[in-house]
PDB file of C-alpha atoms in Angstrom:
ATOM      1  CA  UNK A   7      -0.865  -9.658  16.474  1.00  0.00           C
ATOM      2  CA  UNK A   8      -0.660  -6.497  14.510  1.00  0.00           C
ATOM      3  CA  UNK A   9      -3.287  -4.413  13.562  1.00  0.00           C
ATOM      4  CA  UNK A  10      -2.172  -3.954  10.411  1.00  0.00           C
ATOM      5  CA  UNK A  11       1.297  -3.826   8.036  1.00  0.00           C
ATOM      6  CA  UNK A  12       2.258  -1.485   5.898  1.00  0.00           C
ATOM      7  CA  UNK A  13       4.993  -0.723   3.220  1.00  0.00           C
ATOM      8  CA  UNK A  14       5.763   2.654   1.485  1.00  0.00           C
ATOM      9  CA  UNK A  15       8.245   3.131  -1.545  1.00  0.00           C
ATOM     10  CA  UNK A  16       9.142   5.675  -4.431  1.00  0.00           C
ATOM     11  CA  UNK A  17      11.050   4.970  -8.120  1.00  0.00           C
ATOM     12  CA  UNK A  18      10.031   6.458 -11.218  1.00  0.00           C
ATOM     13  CA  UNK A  19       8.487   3.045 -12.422  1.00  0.00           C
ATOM     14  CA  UNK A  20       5.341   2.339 -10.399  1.00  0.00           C
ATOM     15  CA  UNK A  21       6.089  -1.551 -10.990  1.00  0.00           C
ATOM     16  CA  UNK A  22       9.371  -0.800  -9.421  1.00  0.00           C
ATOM     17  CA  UNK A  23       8.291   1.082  -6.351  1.00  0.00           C
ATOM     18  CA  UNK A  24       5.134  -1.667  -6.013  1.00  0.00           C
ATOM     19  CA  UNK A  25       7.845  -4.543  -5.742  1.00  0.00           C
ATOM     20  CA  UNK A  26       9.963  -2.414  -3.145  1.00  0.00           C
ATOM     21  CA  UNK A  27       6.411  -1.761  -0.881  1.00  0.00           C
ATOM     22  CA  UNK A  28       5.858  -5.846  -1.570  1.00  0.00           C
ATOM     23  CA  UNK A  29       8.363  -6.643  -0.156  1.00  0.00           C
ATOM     24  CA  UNK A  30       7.703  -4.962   2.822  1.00  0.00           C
ATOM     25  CA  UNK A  31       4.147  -6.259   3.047  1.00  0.00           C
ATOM     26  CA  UNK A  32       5.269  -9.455   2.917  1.00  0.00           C
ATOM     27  CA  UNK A  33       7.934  -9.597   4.772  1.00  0.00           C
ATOM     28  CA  UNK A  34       5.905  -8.100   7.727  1.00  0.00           C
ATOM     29  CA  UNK A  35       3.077 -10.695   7.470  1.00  0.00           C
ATOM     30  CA  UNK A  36       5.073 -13.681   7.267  1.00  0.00           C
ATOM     31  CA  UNK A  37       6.664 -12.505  11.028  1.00  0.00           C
ATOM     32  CA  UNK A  38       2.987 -12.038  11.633  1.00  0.00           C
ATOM     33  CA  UNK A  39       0.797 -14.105   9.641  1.00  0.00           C
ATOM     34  CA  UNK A  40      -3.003 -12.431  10.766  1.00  0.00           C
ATOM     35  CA  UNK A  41      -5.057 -12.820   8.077  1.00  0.00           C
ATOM     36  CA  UNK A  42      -5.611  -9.219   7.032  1.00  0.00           C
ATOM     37  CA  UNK A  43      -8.714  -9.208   4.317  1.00  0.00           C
ATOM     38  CA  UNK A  44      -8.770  -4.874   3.743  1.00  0.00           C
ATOM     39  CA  UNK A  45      -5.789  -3.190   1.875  1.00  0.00           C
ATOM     40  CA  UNK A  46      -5.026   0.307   1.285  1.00  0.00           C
ATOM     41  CA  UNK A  47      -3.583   1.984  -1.138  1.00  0.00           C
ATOM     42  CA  UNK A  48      -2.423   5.891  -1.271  1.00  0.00           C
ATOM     43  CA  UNK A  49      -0.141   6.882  -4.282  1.00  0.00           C
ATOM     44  CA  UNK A  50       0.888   9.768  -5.866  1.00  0.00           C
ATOM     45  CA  UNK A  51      -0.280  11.473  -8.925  1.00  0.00           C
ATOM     46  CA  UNK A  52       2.436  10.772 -11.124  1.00  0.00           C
ATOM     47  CA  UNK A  53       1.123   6.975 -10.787  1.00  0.00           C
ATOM     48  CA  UNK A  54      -2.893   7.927 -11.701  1.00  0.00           C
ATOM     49  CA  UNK A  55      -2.156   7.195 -15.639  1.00  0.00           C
ATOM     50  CA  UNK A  56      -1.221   3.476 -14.271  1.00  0.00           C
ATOM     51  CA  UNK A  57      -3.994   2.981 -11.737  1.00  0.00           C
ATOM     52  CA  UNK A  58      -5.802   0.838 -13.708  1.00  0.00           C
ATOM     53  CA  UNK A  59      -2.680  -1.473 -14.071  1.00  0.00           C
ATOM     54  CA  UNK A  60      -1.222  -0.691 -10.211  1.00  0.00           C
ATOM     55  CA  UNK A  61      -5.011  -2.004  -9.057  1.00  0.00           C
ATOM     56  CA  UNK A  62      -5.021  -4.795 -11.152  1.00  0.00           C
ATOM     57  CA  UNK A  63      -1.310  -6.072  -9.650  1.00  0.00           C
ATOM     58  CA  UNK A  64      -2.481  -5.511  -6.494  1.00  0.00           C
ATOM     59  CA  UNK A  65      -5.078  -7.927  -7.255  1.00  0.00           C
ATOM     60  CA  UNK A  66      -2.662 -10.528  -8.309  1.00  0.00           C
ATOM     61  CA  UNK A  67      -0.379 -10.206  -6.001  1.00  0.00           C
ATOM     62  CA  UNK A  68      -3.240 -10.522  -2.942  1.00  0.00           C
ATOM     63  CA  UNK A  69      -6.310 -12.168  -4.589  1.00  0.00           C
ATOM     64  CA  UNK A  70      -7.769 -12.364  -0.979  1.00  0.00           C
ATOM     65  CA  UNK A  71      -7.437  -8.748  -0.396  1.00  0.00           C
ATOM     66  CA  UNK A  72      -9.983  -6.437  -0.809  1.00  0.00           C
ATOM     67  CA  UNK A  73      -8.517  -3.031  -1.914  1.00  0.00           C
ATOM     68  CA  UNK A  74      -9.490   0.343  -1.758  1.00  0.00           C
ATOM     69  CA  UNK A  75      -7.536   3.585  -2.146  1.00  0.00           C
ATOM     70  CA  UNK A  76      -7.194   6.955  -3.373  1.00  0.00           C
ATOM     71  CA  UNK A  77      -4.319   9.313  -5.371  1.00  0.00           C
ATOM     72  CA  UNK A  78      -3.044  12.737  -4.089  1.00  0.00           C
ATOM     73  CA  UNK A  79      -0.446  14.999  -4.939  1.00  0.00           C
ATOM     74  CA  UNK A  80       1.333  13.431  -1.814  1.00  0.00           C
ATOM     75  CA  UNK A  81       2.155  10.725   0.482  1.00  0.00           C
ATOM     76  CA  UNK A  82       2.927  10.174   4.454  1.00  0.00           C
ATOM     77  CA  UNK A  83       3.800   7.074   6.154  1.00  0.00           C
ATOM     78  CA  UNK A  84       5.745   6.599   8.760  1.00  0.00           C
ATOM     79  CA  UNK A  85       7.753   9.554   9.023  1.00  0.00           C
ATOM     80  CA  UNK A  86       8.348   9.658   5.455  1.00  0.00           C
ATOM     81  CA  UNK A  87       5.912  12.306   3.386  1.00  0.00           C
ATOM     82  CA  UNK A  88       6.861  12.741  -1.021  1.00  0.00           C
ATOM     83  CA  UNK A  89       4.946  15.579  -2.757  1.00  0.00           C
ATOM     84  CA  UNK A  90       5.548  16.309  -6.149  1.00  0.00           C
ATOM     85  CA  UNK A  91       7.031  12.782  -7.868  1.00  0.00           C
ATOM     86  CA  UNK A  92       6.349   9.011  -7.597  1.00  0.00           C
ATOM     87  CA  UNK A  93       5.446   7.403  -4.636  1.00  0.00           C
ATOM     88  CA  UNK A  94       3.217   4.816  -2.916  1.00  0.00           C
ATOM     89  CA  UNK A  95       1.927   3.709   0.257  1.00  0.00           C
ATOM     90  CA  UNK A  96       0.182  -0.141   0.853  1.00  0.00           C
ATOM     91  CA  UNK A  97      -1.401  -1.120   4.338  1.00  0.00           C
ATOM     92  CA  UNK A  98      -3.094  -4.296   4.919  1.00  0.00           C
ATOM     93  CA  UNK A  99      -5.224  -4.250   8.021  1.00  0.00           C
ATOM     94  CA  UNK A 100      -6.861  -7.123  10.286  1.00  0.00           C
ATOM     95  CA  UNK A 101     -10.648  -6.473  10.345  1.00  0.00           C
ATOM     96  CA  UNK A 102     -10.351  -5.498  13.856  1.00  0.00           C
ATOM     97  CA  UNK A 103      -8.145  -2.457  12.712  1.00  0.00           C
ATOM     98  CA  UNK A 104      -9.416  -0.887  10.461  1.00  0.00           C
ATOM     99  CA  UNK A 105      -9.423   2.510  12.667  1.00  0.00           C
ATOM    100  CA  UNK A 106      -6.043   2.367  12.858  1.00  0.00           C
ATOM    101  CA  UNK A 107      -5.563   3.563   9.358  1.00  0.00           C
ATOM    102  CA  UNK A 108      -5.395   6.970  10.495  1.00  0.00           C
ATOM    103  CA  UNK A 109      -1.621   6.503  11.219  1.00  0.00           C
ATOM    104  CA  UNK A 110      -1.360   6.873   7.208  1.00  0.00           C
ATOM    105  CA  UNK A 111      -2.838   9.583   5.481  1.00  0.00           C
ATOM    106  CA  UNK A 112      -3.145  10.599   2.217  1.00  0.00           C
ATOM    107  CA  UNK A 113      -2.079  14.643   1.950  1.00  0.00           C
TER     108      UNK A 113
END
């Protein structure tokens, strides 16, 4: 079992880059289906005017999720860092994990 999955995407349209990153997440939890109650969410600040509206789709999308998060001028995941435009980055983690977060950091 993994720790934890996460996704990471970037498109002008935050609904856009949220459906590329959900993808991701759920692709990666169906090959591993742990139940993983703690999201995270980093995103850029060209999102912040739609966090309200990014946090409530999160909701939807995952109602047994709890999410927490935070907005930067920046991203990293995975060998993959945006400054300066759109982008977002979604983990959901297995309660045992949570320390493993620290492979993803906001900048």
């Amino acid at each position: 079992m993994s720790r934890f999955v996460a996704a990471h995407a970037t498109h002008p349209d935050w609904r856009m880059a949220l459906a590329l990153a959900a993808a991701q997440l759920d692709a990666q939890h169906a090959a591993d289906p742990a139940e993983r109650p703690l999201g995270l969410v980093y995103f850029t600040d060209a999102y912040a005017p739609h966090a309200a509206a990014l946090n409530d789709e999160l909701k939807r999308r995952w109602p047994d999720v709890t999410w927490a998060g935070c907005v930067g001028v920046g991203v990293a995941a995975s060998g993959a860092e945006w400054e300066d435009g759109p982008a977002g980055v979604r983990m959901r983690l297995h309660s045992t994990g949570w320390a493993s977060a620290a492979r993803c950091r906001a900048l």
